[in-house]
C-alpha cells in the first residue's frame, strides 16, 4: 500500500526538485543589503553628531558672562573669585563646574552650590549662605557663628553684629561647631537671638556670664532677664515697643528689668 501511495505522489507532483530552488543565493543578497543599509545609517548618524559637536565647540558657546544668585554676605565678584570661574571656556564642557562647586563648598558660609548654564554664553552660580547671627568674644578675637553654632570665620575686627560675652570656649575651628563649657547656655542664647531677628530687634551685646543675662541696646542702656523672659516679651512684641520708645525719646542710659507674666520695670540707673 505504501508503494502505491508513493507512486501516486510522484504522479500528482507532490515531490519537487529542491536543487533547482536557489534559497541560499536569495538569503545572501538580503543580508548584504541589510549590512549596507546599517553602515550608511551609522555613517549618517556619525556625521550628524560630528556636525553638532563642531557647532557646540564654536566660539558662539564661549562663556562671556558669569552671574551669581543667592549671595548676601559675599559680593558677586567675591563669589566668582572664590569659585575660580573664568570666562572664555566652552559653556558645554569647558566650565569646570565640578571645581567651582568644590572650591565654594570649602568656605563655611556656603551650604549649597549649583552651577547652571544659560545658552549660549552665560554661566550662573547659585549659592545658599549661612547667616551670621553673632560673634563670641574670645580675648581680643571675634568668633563669628551662625544660628546653629557653626564657626564661619575668626577675626580681630568687630564684625558689627551681636556680640556674646561670658562663654568659655574650648574649640573654635572654622567650619565646625564652636565648643563651649556650657553648651546649654549657648543653645538658649542662639535660640533667643533667632527670635530677636524674627522680631526685628537688635542687641549690640549680650552678657551670658550669669543666669540673668544682660542684653545691651546701647553701651549704657540694657535689658536684664532670663532667656525665657526675653523670648516671651520679644514674641509678644512688647519689648520692641519699649525699645522703640527709648530710641524715639533718645534714652541711652538705664536698665529695663524683665519679670514673669510680661512684667517690666525701668530704672534710670545703669
PDB file of N, CA, C and O in Angstrom, residues 136-139 143 164-172 178-186 207-210:
ATOM      1  N   UNK A 136      31.160  85.472  69.144  1.00  0.00           N
ATOM      2  CA  UNK A 136      31.556  85.185  70.516  1.00  0.00           C
ATOM      3  C   UNK A 136      32.916  85.843  70.776  1.00  0.00           C
ATOM      4  O   UNK A 136      33.856  85.682  69.978  1.00  0.00           O
ATOM      5  N   UNK A 137      33.007  86.588  71.864  1.00  0.00           N
ATOM      6  CA  UNK A 137      34.259  87.275  72.195  1.00  0.00           C
ATOM      7  C   UNK A 137      35.228  86.287  72.851  1.00  0.00           C
ATOM      8  O   UNK A 137      34.885  85.598  73.821  1.00  0.00           O
ATOM      9  N   UNK A 138      36.442  86.214  72.303  1.00  0.00           N
ATOM     10  CA  UNK A 138      37.481  85.341  72.854  1.00  0.00           C
ATOM     11  C   UNK A 138      38.766  86.166  72.939  1.00  0.00           C
ATOM     12  O   UNK A 138      39.494  86.301  71.963  1.00  0.00           O
ATOM     13  N   UNK A 139      39.004  86.752  74.110  1.00  0.00           N
ATOM     14  CA  UNK A 139      40.138  87.663  74.254  1.00  0.00           C
ATOM     15  C   UNK A 139      39.915  88.877  73.375  1.00  0.00           C
ATOM     16  O   UNK A 139      38.914  89.582  73.504  1.00  0.00           O
ATOM     17  N   UNK A 143      34.732  85.458  67.201  1.00  0.00           N
ATOM     18  CA  UNK A 143      34.419  84.180  66.557  1.00  0.00           C
ATOM     19  C   UNK A 143      32.997  84.274  66.015  1.00  0.00           C
ATOM     20  O   UNK A 143      32.016  84.182  66.764  1.00  0.00           O
ATOM     21  N   UNK A 164      28.543  88.152  71.888  1.00  0.00           N
ATOM     22  CA  UNK A 164      28.209  87.325  73.047  1.00  0.00           C
ATOM     23  C   UNK A 164      29.427  87.276  73.968  1.00  0.00           C
ATOM     24  O   UNK A 164      30.505  86.846  73.557  1.00  0.00           O
ATOM     25  N   UNK A 165      29.215  87.702  75.199  1.00  0.00           N
ATOM     26  CA  UNK A 165      30.302  87.743  76.180  1.00  0.00           C
ATOM     27  C   UNK A 165      29.976  86.808  77.343  1.00  0.00           C
ATOM     28  O   UNK A 165      28.822  86.667  77.726  1.00  0.00           O
ATOM     29  N   UNK A 166      31.019  86.176  77.909  1.00  0.00           N
ATOM     30  CA  UNK A 166      30.811  85.359  79.089  1.00  0.00           C
ATOM     31  C   UNK A 166      30.857  83.867  78.849  1.00  0.00           C
ATOM     32  O   UNK A 166      30.601  83.087  79.769  1.00  0.00           O
ATOM     33  N   UNK A 167      31.169  83.423  77.628  1.00  0.00           N
ATOM     34  CA  UNK A 167      31.285  81.999  77.326  1.00  0.00           C
ATOM     35  C   UNK A 167      32.745  81.572  77.360  1.00  0.00           C
ATOM     36  O   UNK A 167      33.621  82.278  76.865  1.00  0.00           O
ATOM     37  N   UNK A 168      33.010  80.403  77.917  1.00  0.00           N
ATOM     38  CA  UNK A 168      34.350  79.851  77.911  1.00  0.00           C
ATOM     39  C   UNK A 168      34.481  78.891  76.728  1.00  0.00           C
ATOM     40  O   UNK A 168      33.812  77.854  76.679  1.00  0.00           O
ATOM     41  N   UNK A 169      35.332  79.256  75.779  1.00  0.00           N
ATOM     42  CA  UNK A 169      35.453  78.499  74.529  1.00  0.00           C
ATOM     43  C   UNK A 169      36.516  77.412  74.651  1.00  0.00           C
ATOM     44  O   UNK A 169      37.615  77.651  75.139  1.00  0.00           O
ATOM     45  N   UNK A 170      36.165  76.212  74.176  1.00  0.00           N
ATOM     46  CA  UNK A 170      37.112  75.103  74.171  1.00  0.00           C
ATOM     47  C   UNK A 170      37.514  74.691  72.758  1.00  0.00           C
ATOM     48  O   UNK A 170      38.510  73.992  72.561  1.00  0.00           O
ATOM     49  N   UNK A 171      36.752  75.141  71.754  1.00  0.00           N
ATOM     50  CA  UNK A 171      37.032  74.774  70.363  1.00  0.00           C
ATOM     51  C   UNK A 171      36.463  75.840  69.451  1.00  0.00           C
ATOM     52  O   UNK A 171      35.325  76.279  69.634  1.00  0.00           O
ATOM     53  N   UNK A 172      37.241  76.241  68.456  1.00  0.00           N
ATOM     54  CA  UNK A 172      36.743  77.287  67.541  1.00  0.00           C
ATOM     55  C   UNK A 172      37.294  77.086  66.126  1.00  0.00           C
ATOM     56  O   UNK A 172      37.757  78.026  65.484  1.00  0.00           O
ATOM     57  N   UNK A 178      31.208  75.481  67.318  1.00  0.00           N
ATOM     58  CA  UNK A 178      32.036  76.043  68.369  1.00  0.00           C
ATOM     59  C   UNK A 178      31.865  75.217  69.647  1.00  0.00           C
ATOM     60  O   UNK A 178      30.766  74.758  69.967  1.00  0.00           O
ATOM     61  N   UNK A 179      32.969  75.004  70.349  1.00  0.00           N
ATOM     62  CA  UNK A 179      32.901  74.268  71.601  1.00  0.00           C
ATOM     63  C   UNK A 179      32.953  75.215  72.776  1.00  0.00           C
ATOM     64  O   UNK A 179      33.844  76.062  72.856  1.00  0.00           O
ATOM     65  N   UNK A 180      31.988  75.095  73.695  1.00  0.00           N
ATOM     66  CA  UNK A 180      31.950  75.958  74.871  1.00  0.00           C
ATOM     67  C   UNK A 180      31.757  75.093  76.110  1.00  0.00           C
ATOM     68  O   UNK A 180      31.304  73.949  76.029  1.00  0.00           O
ATOM     69  N   UNK A 181      32.081  75.661  77.250  1.00  0.00           N
ATOM     70  CA  UNK A 181      31.987  74.918  78.508  1.00  0.00           C
ATOM     71  C   UNK A 181      30.545  74.615  78.868  1.00  0.00           C
ATOM     72  O   UNK A 181      30.212  73.509  79.309  1.00  0.00           O
ATOM     73  N   UNK A 182      29.651  75.579  78.680  1.00  0.00           N
ATOM     74  CA  UNK A 182      28.236  75.391  79.000  1.00  0.00           C
ATOM     75  C   UNK A 182      27.424  75.498  77.703  1.00  0.00           C
ATOM     76  O   UNK A 182      26.973  76.574  77.314  1.00  0.00           O
ATOM     77  N   UNK A 183      27.245  74.345  77.061  1.00  0.00           N
ATOM     78  CA  UNK A 183      26.575  74.316  75.759  1.00  0.00           C
ATOM     79  C   UNK A 183      25.109  74.732  75.850  1.00  0.00           C
ATOM     80  O   UNK A 183      24.575  75.319  74.899  1.00  0.00           O
ATOM     81  N   UNK A 184      24.449  74.415  76.953  1.00  0.00           N
ATOM     82  CA  UNK A 184      23.043  74.761  77.095  1.00  0.00           C
ATOM     83  C   UNK A 184      22.842  76.278  77.085  1.00  0.00           C
ATOM     84  O   UNK A 184      21.865  76.776  76.508  1.00  0.00           O
ATOM     85  N   UNK A 185      23.765  77.011  77.683  1.00  0.00           N
ATOM     86  CA  UNK A 185      23.675  78.471  77.694  1.00  0.00           C
ATOM     87  C   UNK A 185      23.793  79.009  76.268  1.00  0.00           C
ATOM     88  O   UNK A 185      23.039  79.900  75.858  1.00  0.00           O
ATOM     89  N   UNK A 186      24.756  78.471  75.501  1.00  0.00           N
ATOM     90  CA  UNK A 186      24.927  78.906  74.110  1.00  0.00           C
ATOM     91  C   UNK A 186      23.687  78.580  73.287  1.00  0.00           C
ATOM     92  O   UNK A 186      23.197  79.428  72.529  1.00  0.00           O
ATOM     93  N   UNK A 207      25.587  89.639  77.543  1.00  0.00           N
ATOM     94  CA  UNK A 207      26.470  89.062  78.551  1.00  0.00           C
ATOM     95  C   UNK A 207      25.747  87.877  79.190  1.00  0.00           C
ATOM     96  O   UNK A 207      24.717  88.045  79.857  1.00  0.00           O
ATOM     97  N   UNK A 208      26.298  86.658  78.984  1.00  0.00           N
ATOM     98  CA  UNK A 208      25.644  85.454  79.491  1.00  0.00           C
ATOM     99  C   UNK A 208      26.443  84.820  80.629  1.00  0.00           C
ATOM    100  O   UNK A 208      26.321  83.625  80.914  1.00  0.00           O
ATOM    101  N   UNK A 209      27.255  85.606  81.291  1.00  0.00           N
ATOM    102  CA  UNK A 209      28.108  85.072  82.360  1.00  0.00           C
ATOM    103  C   UNK A 209      27.309  84.673  83.595  1.00  0.00           C
ATOM    104  O   UNK A 209      27.789  83.912  84.435  1.00  0.00           O
ATOM    105  N   UNK A 210      26.068  85.157  83.721  1.00  0.00           N
ATOM    106  CA  UNK A 210      25.218  84.811  84.852  1.00  0.00           C
ATOM    107  C   UNK A 210      23.882  84.268  84.346  1.00  0.00           C
ATOM    108  O   UNK A 210      23.575  84.338  83.164  1.00  0.00           O
TER     109      UNK A 210
END
